[in-house]
Amino acid sequence: MERLASFSNDPFDKPPCRGCSSYLTEPYVKCAECGPPPFLLCLQCFTRGFEYKKHQSDHTYEIMTSDFPVLDPNWTAQEEMALLEAVMDCGFGNWQDVANQMCTKSKEECEKHYMKHFINNPLFASTLLNLKQAEEAQHSETAIPFHPADDPPRPTFDSLLSRDMAGYMPARADFVEEFDNYAEWDLRDIDFVEDDSDILHALKIAVVDIYHSRLKERQRRKKIIRDHGLINLRKFQILERRYPKEVQDLYETMRRFARILGPVEHDKFIESHALEFELRREIKRLQEYRAAGITNFCSARTYDHLKKTREEERLKRTMLSEVLQYIQDSSACQQWLSRQADLDSGLSPAVPVPSNSGRRSAPPLNLTGLPGTEKLNEKEKELCQMVRLVPGAYLEYKAALVNECNKQGGLRLAQARALIKIDVNKTRKIYDFLIREGYITKA
């Protein structure tokens, strides 16, 4: 039976004959019962009945040749392969060079045959179209949010940002150190030889299979990183911060299940819980309106305004009661006023205020009317009230710390204290707040 030879015209591309070790020329014989690797013999050794190890002269065999027509009666399979290799080597359209490399066909014959059977052939055209449609359908069903256009940052080697990105190299789309980085060491001394026993051969095959499984795990982890956009860690953290605090906690808890759900399904899961949180909060607010007897949104706006006014009045009364406690002790009152002036100006007080009257801690700072308050969010306002820091000074300190963090790729507490010369306890609270809210990262 005739088979298409799996090698090119060059005899040096074919394995040698197992009998005489000479380079094979077509036709030659392949044993159908031995292998892998294939057991090949030239015609001379086959006619002598050559036998070697498990190979016997009575085994079934195949005649390997490409001297038969495939697409055109005047073109053999060997010439078809030679034409394709010549077009690949010389380039499409260089028919004179293609003919020179083939040696058996003219320029016109090569061009006519190639255009007829490989370009204008409706069978090949429909096959390529089906493959293209199948590929497009596959890509349309698989949503991967991390596209090549999302160019990750390119930090310098061994910098803090490079370590945050696990040594990812954007130009090579690979990592400096792979997962299971020394998996290849188990294969460095393995060599398949003909004299191996069956047990040793099976053992080597098992080692290779184990290595393949480790490669699959390495690729699986890379795919998870790319699919979920984890390479650009800063961008991932910014996307996380768009959720409320409660949803961020849920996001952190459910992150380990993201590799099971996939990127799109995991994002849908988190978004659905974020929507549920918003709905529950809105329902709670509407229930509060209903309990207060409010039946329309116009009345609800008035209620919210009055509620906010009552809260501000309560804070003022609390601060007034604190001041009245200090007035009873003239010495403590003078020191308290001096300390408040230092705190409001952003300076560190010289000494703490001694008091024998059993007073409580200083009341929160009232931000009403202070410049810069409108630039703060609710959490920043709460911080300024608790540490008694005016909004303008806080915004300056925040900008200085954020700029230094961007330059260094991270910021330590000691560096923050060196940048802003205020009370160390205030610096720690500001530093911890900016870390917690994601404005800066810890070095």
Tab-separated table of C-alpha atoms in Angstrom:
chain	number	residue	atom	x	y	z
A	1	MET	CA	0.000	0.000	0.000
A	2	GLU	CA	1.282	3.423	-0.879
A	3	ARG	CA	1.532	6.257	1.661
A	4	LEU	CA	2.573	9.882	1.379
A	5	ALA	CA	6.119	10.252	2.615
A	6	SER	CA	6.350	12.530	5.634
A	7	PHE	CA	9.666	14.089	4.634
A	8	SER	CA	10.844	16.548	2.010
A	9	ASN	CA	12.894	15.898	-1.126
A	10	ASP	CA	16.185	16.413	0.675
A	11	PRO	CA	17.504	12.931	1.643
A	12	PHE	CA	19.317	14.477	4.603
A	13	ASP	CA	15.949	15.432	6.095
A	14	LYS	CA	14.952	11.763	6.366
A	15	PRO	CA	16.122	9.430	9.147
A	16	PRO	CA	18.679	6.809	8.129
A	17	CYS	CA	17.828	3.215	7.320
A	18	ARG	CA	17.806	1.031	10.448
A	19	GLY	CA	19.623	-1.696	8.574
A	20	CYS	CA	22.516	-0.085	6.668
A	21	SER	CA	22.319	3.474	8.160
A	22	SER	CA	22.230	4.996	4.677
A	23	TYR	CA	19.985	7.977	3.906
A	24	LEU	CA	16.577	6.890	2.658
A	25	THR	CA	15.337	7.651	-0.813
A	26	GLU	CA	11.827	6.997	-2.023
A	27	PRO	CA	10.358	4.532	-2.103
A	28	TYR	CA	11.283	3.014	1.257
A	29	VAL	CA	9.512	0.705	3.739
A	30	LYS	CA	8.007	1.455	7.141
A	31	CYS	CA	7.111	-1.303	9.593
A	32	ALA	CA	3.449	-1.047	10.583
A	33	GLU	CA	3.922	-2.901	13.906
A	34	CYS	CA	7.089	-1.321	15.354
A	35	GLY	CA	7.452	2.116	16.855
A	36	PRO	CA	7.440	4.810	17.876
A	37	PRO	CA	9.937	5.836	16.721
A	38	PRO	CA	9.124	4.594	13.193
A	39	PHE	CA	11.154	1.629	11.994
A	40	LEU	CA	12.286	2.497	8.420
A	41	LEU	CA	14.208	0.336	5.945
A	42	CYS	CA	15.568	0.893	2.478
A	43	LEU	CA	14.478	-1.509	-0.254
A	44	GLN	CA	17.797	-3.413	-0.187
A	45	CYS	CA	17.585	-4.197	3.555
A	46	PHE	CA	13.885	-5.022	3.227
A	47	THR	CA	14.559	-7.568	0.461
A	48	ARG	CA	17.274	-9.202	2.612
A	49	GLY	CA	14.727	-9.661	5.430
A	50	PHE	CA	16.592	-7.477	7.952
A	51	GLU	CA	15.539	-8.090	11.592
A	52	TYR	CA	16.474	-6.074	14.691
A	53	LYS	CA	15.293	-6.545	18.289
A	54	LYS	CA	11.471	-6.735	18.179
A	55	HIS	CA	11.271	-6.209	14.430
A	56	GLN	CA	10.683	-9.377	12.431
A	57	SER	CA	10.767	-9.897	8.671
A	58	ASP	CA	7.153	-11.118	8.640
A	59	HIS	CA	5.702	-7.887	10.114
A	60	THR	CA	3.193	-5.948	8.064
A	61	TYR	CA	4.637	-2.930	6.300
A	62	GLU	CA	3.864	0.217	4.344
A	63	ILE	CA	5.593	1.507	1.218
A	64	MET	CA	6.384	5.194	1.692
A	65	THR	CA	6.358	7.162	-1.541
A	66	SER	CA	4.981	10.409	-2.887
A	67	ASP	CA	5.127	9.484	-6.568
A	68	PHE	CA	1.374	9.654	-7.240
A	69	PRO	CA	-1.023	12.447	-8.336
A	70	VAL	CA	-3.143	14.356	-5.805
A	71	LEU	CA	-4.737	17.422	-7.399
A	72	ASP	CA	-3.567	17.167	-11.009
A	73	PRO	CA	-2.703	14.031	-13.045
A	74	ASN	CA	0.485	15.723	-14.306
A	75	TRP	CA	1.689	16.684	-10.805
A	76	THR	CA	2.887	14.139	-8.246
A	77	ALA	CA	2.512	14.585	-4.503
A	78	GLN	CA	6.253	15.120	-4.287
A	79	GLU	CA	6.025	17.979	-6.775
A	80	GLU	CA	3.053	19.468	-4.869
A	81	MET	CA	5.142	19.607	-1.693
A	82	ALA	CA	8.114	20.978	-3.588
A	83	LEU	CA	5.908	23.738	-5.039
A	84	LEU	CA	4.603	24.758	-1.610
A	85	GLU	CA	8.118	24.790	-0.152
A	86	ALA	CA	9.397	26.854	-3.097
A	87	VAL	CA	6.612	29.441	-2.701
A	88	MET	CA	7.377	29.619	1.016
A	89	ASP	CA	11.102	30.114	0.349
A	90	CYS	CA	10.915	32.465	-2.666
A	91	GLY	CA	7.689	34.318	-1.898
A	92	PHE	CA	4.358	34.473	-3.692
A	93	GLY	CA	4.661	35.900	-7.224
A	94	ASN	CA	8.332	35.070	-7.781
A	95	TRP	CA	7.443	32.279	-10.183
A	96	GLN	CA	10.775	32.220	-12.009
A	97	ASP	CA	12.631	31.576	-8.737
A	98	VAL	CA	10.017	28.980	-7.787
A	99	ALA	CA	10.526	27.168	-11.085
A	100	ASN	CA	14.311	27.295	-10.704
A	101	GLN	CA	14.067	25.719	-7.253
A	102	MET	CA	11.676	22.972	-8.437
A	103	CYS	CA	13.704	22.133	-11.594
A	104	THR	CA	10.878	19.975	-12.999
A	105	LYS	CA	8.275	22.619	-13.955
A	106	SER	CA	8.332	25.860	-15.894
A	107	LYS	CA	7.416	29.327	-14.585
A	108	GLU	CA	4.019	29.289	-16.326
A	109	GLU	CA	3.187	25.779	-15.074
A	110	CYS	CA	4.003	26.715	-11.461
A	111	GLU	CA	1.907	29.880	-11.552
A	112	LYS	CA	-1.064	28.268	-13.281
A	113	HIS	CA	-1.104	25.215	-11.015
A	114	TYR	CA	-0.729	27.237	-7.787
A	115	MET	CA	-3.424	29.766	-8.711
A	116	LYS	CA	-5.835	27.052	-9.844
A	117	HIS	CA	-5.517	24.586	-6.968
A	118	PHE	CA	-4.384	26.701	-3.977
A	119	ILE	CA	-5.880	30.160	-4.558
A	120	ASN	CA	-9.016	29.770	-6.690
A	121	ASN	CA	-9.951	26.279	-5.492
A	122	PRO	CA	-13.522	26.558	-4.079
A	123	LEU	CA	-12.920	23.562	-1.805
A	124	PHE	CA	-9.989	25.259	-0.059
A	125	ALA	CA	-11.810	28.612	0.014
A	126	SER	CA	-14.859	27.145	1.787
A	127	THR	CA	-12.623	25.293	4.243
A	128	LEU	CA	-10.703	28.453	5.130
A	129	LEU	CA	-13.959	30.379	5.485
A	130	ASN	CA	-15.356	27.774	7.872
A	131	LEU	CA	-12.172	27.851	9.930
A	132	LYS	CA	-12.298	31.647	10.116
A	133	GLN	CA	-15.968	31.627	11.163
A	134	ALA	CA	-15.295	28.987	13.811
A	135	GLU	CA	-12.405	31.038	15.171
A	136	GLU	CA	-14.522	34.204	15.298
A	137	ALA	CA	-17.319	32.346	17.071
A	138	GLN	CA	-14.875	30.997	19.630
A	139	HIS	CA	-13.437	34.454	20.332
A	140	SER	CA	-16.885	36.030	20.570
A	141	GLU	CA	-17.874	33.603	23.347
A	142	THR	CA	-14.661	34.048	25.316
A	143	ALA	CA	-14.486	37.466	26.983
A	144	ILE	CA	-11.003	38.442	28.176
A	145	PRO	CA	-10.876	41.980	29.573
A	146	PHE	CA	-7.070	42.225	29.494
A	147	HIS	CA	-6.368	43.089	25.844
A	148	PRO	CA	-2.916	43.735	24.369
A	149	ALA	CA	-3.942	47.395	24.075
A	150	ASP	CA	-4.011	47.597	27.884
A	151	ASP	CA	-0.298	48.280	27.979
A	152	PRO	CA	0.903	47.668	31.551
A	153	PRO	CA	3.492	49.984	33.107
A	154	ARG	CA	7.126	49.385	32.229
A	155	PRO	CA	9.058	49.803	35.486
A	156	THR	CA	12.819	49.548	35.745
A	157	PHE	CA	14.215	46.153	36.607
A	158	ASP	CA	14.171	45.217	40.324
A	159	SER	CA	12.244	48.377	41.285
A	160	LEU	CA	9.410	48.314	43.810
A	161	LEU	CA	6.779	48.484	41.069
A	162	SER	CA	8.540	45.682	39.194
A	163	ARG	CA	8.351	43.514	42.309
A	164	ASP	CA	4.662	44.409	42.695
A	165	MET	CA	4.132	43.131	39.146
A	166	ALA	CA	5.935	39.856	40.026
A	167	GLY	CA	8.735	40.633	37.579
A	168	TYR	CA	6.422	40.901	34.554
A	169	MET	CA	8.190	42.024	31.364
A	170	PRO	CA	5.669	43.806	29.080
A	171	ALA	CA	7.946	43.720	26.018
A	172	ARG	CA	8.134	39.902	26.222
A	173	ALA	CA	4.706	39.280	27.794
A	174	ASP	CA	6.411	36.972	30.264
A	175	PHE	CA	7.778	36.876	33.792
A	176	VAL	CA	11.371	36.985	34.975
A	177	GLU	CA	10.715	34.015	37.225
A	178	GLU	CA	8.077	31.513	36.205
A	179	PHE	CA	5.813	29.510	38.454
A	180	ASP	CA	7.616	26.278	39.331
A	181	ASN	CA	10.709	27.878	37.846
A	182	TYR	CA	12.927	24.777	38.105
A	183	ALA	CA	10.521	22.288	36.508
A	184	GLU	CA	12.915	21.812	33.563
A	185	TRP	CA	15.708	20.541	35.810
A	186	ASP	CA	14.126	17.087	35.988
A	187	LEU	CA	14.497	16.718	32.202
A	188	ARG	CA	18.043	17.950	31.715
A	189	ASP	CA	19.656	14.489	32.095
A	190	ILE	CA	16.961	12.421	30.333
A	191	ASP	CA	17.972	10.890	27.013
A	192	PHE	CA	15.938	8.310	25.087
A	193	VAL	CA	18.209	5.633	23.635
A	194	GLU	CA	17.460	2.373	21.860
A	195	ASP	CA	19.039	0.180	24.534
A	196	ASP	CA	16.638	1.345	27.289
A	197	SER	CA	14.643	-1.388	28.974
A	198	ASP	CA	10.865	-1.217	28.928
A	199	ILE	CA	10.722	-0.160	32.577
A	200	LEU	CA	13.305	2.601	32.118
A	201	HIS	CA	11.562	3.814	28.970
A	202	ALA	CA	8.204	3.922	30.785
A	203	LEU	CA	9.818	5.788	33.684
A	204	LYS	CA	11.227	8.435	31.354
A	205	ILE	CA	7.833	8.810	29.678
A	206	ALA	CA	6.241	9.297	33.120
A	207	VAL	CA	8.766	12.033	33.970
A	208	VAL	CA	7.939	13.826	30.718
A	209	ASP	CA	4.204	13.540	31.461
A	210	ILE	CA	4.770	15.064	34.906
A	211	TYR	CA	6.691	17.912	33.304
A	212	HIS	CA	3.824	18.512	30.857
A	213	SER	CA	1.356	18.720	33.750
A	214	ARG	CA	3.590	21.310	35.463
A	215	LEU	CA	3.715	23.330	32.245
A	216	LYS	CA	-0.088	23.230	32.024
A	217	GLU	CA	-0.338	24.556	35.580
A	218	ARG	CA	2.109	27.337	34.714
A	219	GLN	CA	0.044	28.337	31.675
A	220	ARG	CA	-3.182	28.126	33.686
A	221	ARG	CA	-1.853	30.598	36.241
A	222	LYS	CA	-0.653	32.956	33.516
A	223	LYS	CA	-4.080	32.843	31.881
A	224	ILE	CA	-5.777	33.723	35.169
A	225	ILE	CA	-3.449	36.715	35.609
A	226	ARG	CA	-4.056	37.965	32.068
A	227	ASP	CA	-7.806	37.294	32.012
A	228	HIS	CA	-8.454	39.158	35.270
A	229	GLY	CA	-6.089	42.026	34.473
A	230	LEU	CA	-3.897	41.357	37.524
A	231	ILE	CA	-0.682	42.380	35.756
A	232	ASN	CA	-1.459	46.089	36.143
A	233	LEU	CA	-2.002	45.915	39.895
A	234	ARG	CA	-2.499	49.665	40.371
A	235	LYS	CA	-5.289	49.751	37.788
A	236	PHE	CA	-6.892	46.729	39.456
A	237	GLN	CA	-6.825	48.487	42.847
A	238	ILE	CA	-8.368	51.642	41.367
A	239	LEU	CA	-11.229	49.569	39.974
A	240	GLU	CA	-11.756	48.007	43.392
A	241	ARG	CA	-12.036	51.393	45.116
A	242	ARG	CA	-15.097	52.370	43.096
A	243	TYR	CA	-17.171	50.065	45.343
A	244	PRO	CA	-18.429	50.963	48.836
A	245	LYS	CA	-16.419	49.708	51.810
A	246	GLU	CA	-18.776	46.798	52.477
A	247	VAL	CA	-18.566	45.621	48.855
A	248	GLN	CA	-14.762	45.979	48.921
A	249	ASP	CA	-14.661	43.603	51.889
A	250	LEU	CA	-16.812	41.131	49.952
A	251	TYR	CA	-14.537	41.556	46.900
A	252	GLU	CA	-11.512	40.714	49.033
A	253	THR	CA	-13.226	37.641	50.494
A	254	MET	CA	-14.497	36.300	47.153
A	255	ARG	CA	-11.268	36.965	45.225
A	256	ARG	CA	-10.076	33.388	45.689
A	257	PHE	CA	-13.098	32.129	43.737
A	258	ALA	CA	-12.424	34.385	40.722
A	259	ARG	CA	-10.268	31.739	39.018
A	260	ILE	CA	-13.223	29.339	39.093
A	261	LEU	CA	-15.900	31.712	37.784
A	262	GLY	CA	-13.837	33.520	35.173
A	263	PRO	CA	-13.382	37.294	34.787
A	264	VAL	CA	-16.792	38.231	33.377
A	265	GLU	CA	-18.804	35.976	35.682
A	266	HIS	CA	-16.853	37.149	38.732
A	267	ASP	CA	-17.405	40.815	37.866
A	268	LYS	CA	-21.124	40.145	37.370
A	269	PHE	CA	-21.226	38.473	40.779
A	270	ILE	CA	-19.574	41.450	42.507
A	271	GLU	CA	-21.667	43.975	40.592
A	272	SER	CA	-24.851	42.170	41.580
A	273	HIS	CA	-23.868	42.337	45.262
A	274	ALA	CA	-22.939	46.013	44.886
A	275	LEU	CA	-26.400	46.626	43.414
A	276	GLU	CA	-27.971	44.672	46.268
A	277	PHE	CA	-26.073	46.813	48.788
A	278	GLU	CA	-27.277	50.012	47.117
A	279	LEU	CA	-30.865	48.744	47.051
A	280	ARG	CA	-30.759	47.768	50.727
A	281	ARG	CA	-29.382	51.178	51.675
A	282	GLU	CA	-32.057	52.937	49.620
A	283	ILE	CA	-34.778	50.755	51.179
A	284	LYS	CA	-33.473	51.614	54.650
A	285	ARG	CA	-33.577	55.321	53.812
A	286	LEU	CA	-37.138	55.036	52.488
A	287	GLN	CA	-38.177	53.144	55.635
A	288	GLU	CA	-36.727	55.986	57.705
A	289	TYR	CA	-38.833	58.453	55.704
A	290	ARG	CA	-41.942	56.312	56.184
A	291	ALA	CA	-41.326	56.078	59.947
A	292	ALA	CA	-41.085	59.888	60.062
A	293	GLY	CA	-44.386	60.188	58.224
A	294	ILE	CA	-42.893	61.436	54.936
A	295	THR	CA	-44.794	60.463	51.792
A	296	ASN	CA	-43.083	62.429	48.975
A	297	PHE	CA	-39.539	63.284	47.908
A	298	CYS	CA	-40.006	67.032	48.379
A	299	SER	CA	-40.646	66.453	52.070
A	300	ALA	CA	-37.724	64.005	52.120
A	301	ARG	CA	-35.304	66.713	50.954
A	302	THR	CA	-36.540	69.038	53.693
A	303	TYR	CA	-36.160	66.235	56.243
A	304	ASP	CA	-32.546	65.548	55.150
A	305	HIS	CA	-31.668	69.254	55.380
A	306	LEU	CA	-33.124	69.559	58.876
A	307	LYS	CA	-31.406	66.341	59.968
A	308	LYS	CA	-28.053	67.663	58.799
A	309	THR	CA	-28.665	70.950	60.629
A	310	ARG	CA	-29.504	69.085	63.840
A	311	GLU	CA	-26.263	67.078	63.592
A	312	GLU	CA	-24.216	70.272	63.187
A	313	GLU	CA	-25.961	71.859	66.174
A	314	ARG	CA	-25.267	68.758	68.258
A	315	LEU	CA	-21.551	68.965	67.426
A	316	LYS	CA	-21.502	72.645	68.389
A	317	ARG	CA	-23.165	71.918	71.735
A	318	THR	CA	-20.665	69.142	72.401
A	319	MET	CA	-17.761	71.465	71.654
A	320	LEU	CA	-19.271	74.203	73.865
A	321	SER	CA	-19.613	71.811	76.783
A	322	GLU	CA	-15.967	70.866	76.405
A	323	VAL	CA	-14.911	74.532	76.436
A	324	LEU	CA	-16.983	75.198	79.580
A	325	GLN	CA	-15.112	72.421	81.385
A	326	TYR	CA	-11.779	74.133	80.647
A	327	ILE	CA	-13.051	77.572	81.710
A	328	GLN	CA	-13.443	76.286	85.266
A	329	ASP	CA	-9.621	75.913	85.442
A	330	SER	CA	-7.928	79.146	84.259
A	331	SER	CA	-4.471	77.574	83.886
A	332	ALA	CA	-5.785	74.599	81.938
A	333	CYS	CA	-7.918	76.954	79.815
A	334	GLN	CA	-4.894	79.032	78.802
A	335	GLN	CA	-2.875	75.943	77.880
A	336	TRP	CA	-5.812	74.481	75.964
A	337	LEU	CA	-6.241	77.653	73.891
A	338	SER	CA	-2.511	77.692	73.104
A	339	ARG	CA	-2.592	74.047	72.122
A	340	GLN	CA	-5.631	74.558	69.853
A	341	ALA	CA	-3.840	77.427	68.089
A	342	ASP	CA	-0.810	75.191	67.453
A	343	LEU	CA	-2.990	72.345	66.210
A	344	ASP	CA	-5.020	74.573	63.887
A	345	SER	CA	-1.817	75.948	62.345
A	346	GLY	CA	-0.444	72.433	61.785
A	347	LEU	CA	2.352	72.721	64.372
A	348	SER	CA	3.229	70.140	66.989
A	349	PRO	CA	2.298	71.245	70.517
A	350	ALA	CA	5.183	71.614	72.929
A	351	VAL	CA	3.666	69.693	75.833
A	352	PRO	CA	0.336	67.990	76.455
A	353	VAL	CA	-2.282	69.872	78.404
A	354	PRO	CA	-2.191	68.778	82.069
A	355	SER	CA	-5.513	68.760	83.820
A	356	ASN	CA	-6.665	67.560	87.204
A	357	SER	CA	-10.342	68.019	86.473
A	358	GLY	CA	-10.835	64.593	84.845
A	359	ARG	CA	-11.665	66.151	81.486
A	360	ARG	CA	-12.375	64.182	78.308
A	361	SER	CA	-10.293	64.349	75.125
A	362	ALA	CA	-10.430	67.399	72.858
A	363	PRO	CA	-13.655	67.703	70.857
A	364	PRO	CA	-13.652	67.263	67.055
A	365	LEU	CA	-12.697	70.285	64.991
A	366	ASN	CA	-15.628	72.174	63.485
A	367	LEU	CA	-14.951	72.495	59.723
A	368	THR	CA	-17.861	74.820	58.981
A	369	GLY	CA	-16.653	77.755	56.873
A	370	LEU	CA	-13.005	76.626	56.743
A	371	PRO	CA	-11.386	76.991	53.279
A	372	GLY	CA	-10.843	73.739	51.414
A	373	THR	CA	-13.670	71.843	53.161
A	374	GLU	CA	-15.625	71.491	49.920
A	375	LYS	CA	-12.684	69.588	48.370
A	376	LEU	CA	-12.855	66.806	50.977
A	377	ASN	CA	-15.006	63.708	50.911
A	378	GLU	CA	-16.869	62.499	53.980
A	379	LYS	CA	-14.060	60.254	55.215
A	380	GLU	CA	-11.480	63.014	54.832
A	381	LYS	CA	-13.725	65.430	56.725
A	382	GLU	CA	-14.025	62.919	59.534
A	383	LEU	CA	-10.242	62.532	59.651
A	384	CYS	CA	-9.656	66.295	59.813
A	385	GLN	CA	-12.213	66.587	62.610
A	386	MET	CA	-10.673	63.800	64.676
A	387	VAL	CA	-7.026	64.893	64.325
A	388	ARG	CA	-8.068	68.576	64.451
A	389	LEU	CA	-6.360	69.512	61.190
A	390	VAL	CA	-7.563	72.318	58.930
A	391	PRO	CA	-8.541	71.158	55.393
A	392	GLY	CA	-5.968	73.351	53.623
A	393	ALA	CA	-3.064	71.853	55.590
A	394	TYR	CA	-4.400	68.323	55.082
A	395	LEU	CA	-4.636	68.800	51.300
A	396	GLU	CA	-1.005	70.028	51.191
A	397	TYR	CA	0.213	67.073	53.233
A	398	LYS	CA	-1.801	64.639	51.096
A	399	ALA	CA	-0.395	66.041	47.828
A	400	ALA	CA	3.177	65.833	49.160
A	401	LEU	CA	2.793	62.214	50.286
A	402	VAL	CA	1.061	61.099	47.066
A	403	ASN	CA	3.732	62.727	44.870
A	404	GLU	CA	6.557	61.143	46.861
A	405	CYS	CA	4.850	57.734	46.711
A	406	ASN	CA	4.512	57.979	42.918
A	407	LYS	CA	8.199	58.846	42.601
A	408	GLN	CA	9.446	56.090	44.903
A	409	GLY	CA	6.860	53.423	44.030
A	410	GLY	CA	5.884	53.248	47.722
A	411	LEU	CA	6.224	55.176	50.996
A	412	ARG	CA	7.321	54.285	54.525
A	413	LEU	CA	6.079	55.933	57.694
A	414	ALA	CA	9.549	57.330	58.431
A	415	GLN	CA	9.602	59.007	55.013
A	416	ALA	CA	6.153	60.501	55.639
A	417	ARG	CA	7.315	61.947	58.985
A	418	ALA	CA	10.339	63.484	57.264
A	419	LEU	CA	8.119	65.151	54.647
A	420	ILE	CA	5.518	66.728	56.940
A	421	LYS	CA	6.817	68.296	60.150
A	422	ILE	CA	3.808	67.932	62.440
A	423	ASP	CA	2.898	65.795	65.435
A	424	VAL	CA	4.047	62.195	64.872
A	425	ASN	CA	0.689	60.808	65.990
A	426	LYS	CA	-1.110	62.988	63.448
A	427	THR	CA	1.349	61.883	60.763
A	428	ARG	CA	0.661	58.236	61.566
A	429	LYS	CA	-3.104	58.756	61.376
A	430	ILE	CA	-2.820	60.570	58.027
A	431	TYR	CA	-0.414	57.900	56.692
A	432	ASP	CA	-2.665	55.021	57.795
A	433	PHE	CA	-5.721	56.752	56.317
A	434	LEU	CA	-4.075	57.268	52.915
A	435	ILE	CA	-2.881	53.636	52.906
A	436	ARG	CA	-6.343	52.367	53.829
A	437	GLU	CA	-8.076	54.441	51.161
A	438	GLY	CA	-5.553	53.448	48.476
A	439	TYR	CA	-4.053	56.880	47.775
A	440	ILE	CA	-0.544	55.613	48.554
A	441	THR	CA	1.076	52.198	48.955
A	442	LYS	CA	3.353	50.953	51.679
A	443	ALA	CA	6.987	50.401	50.681
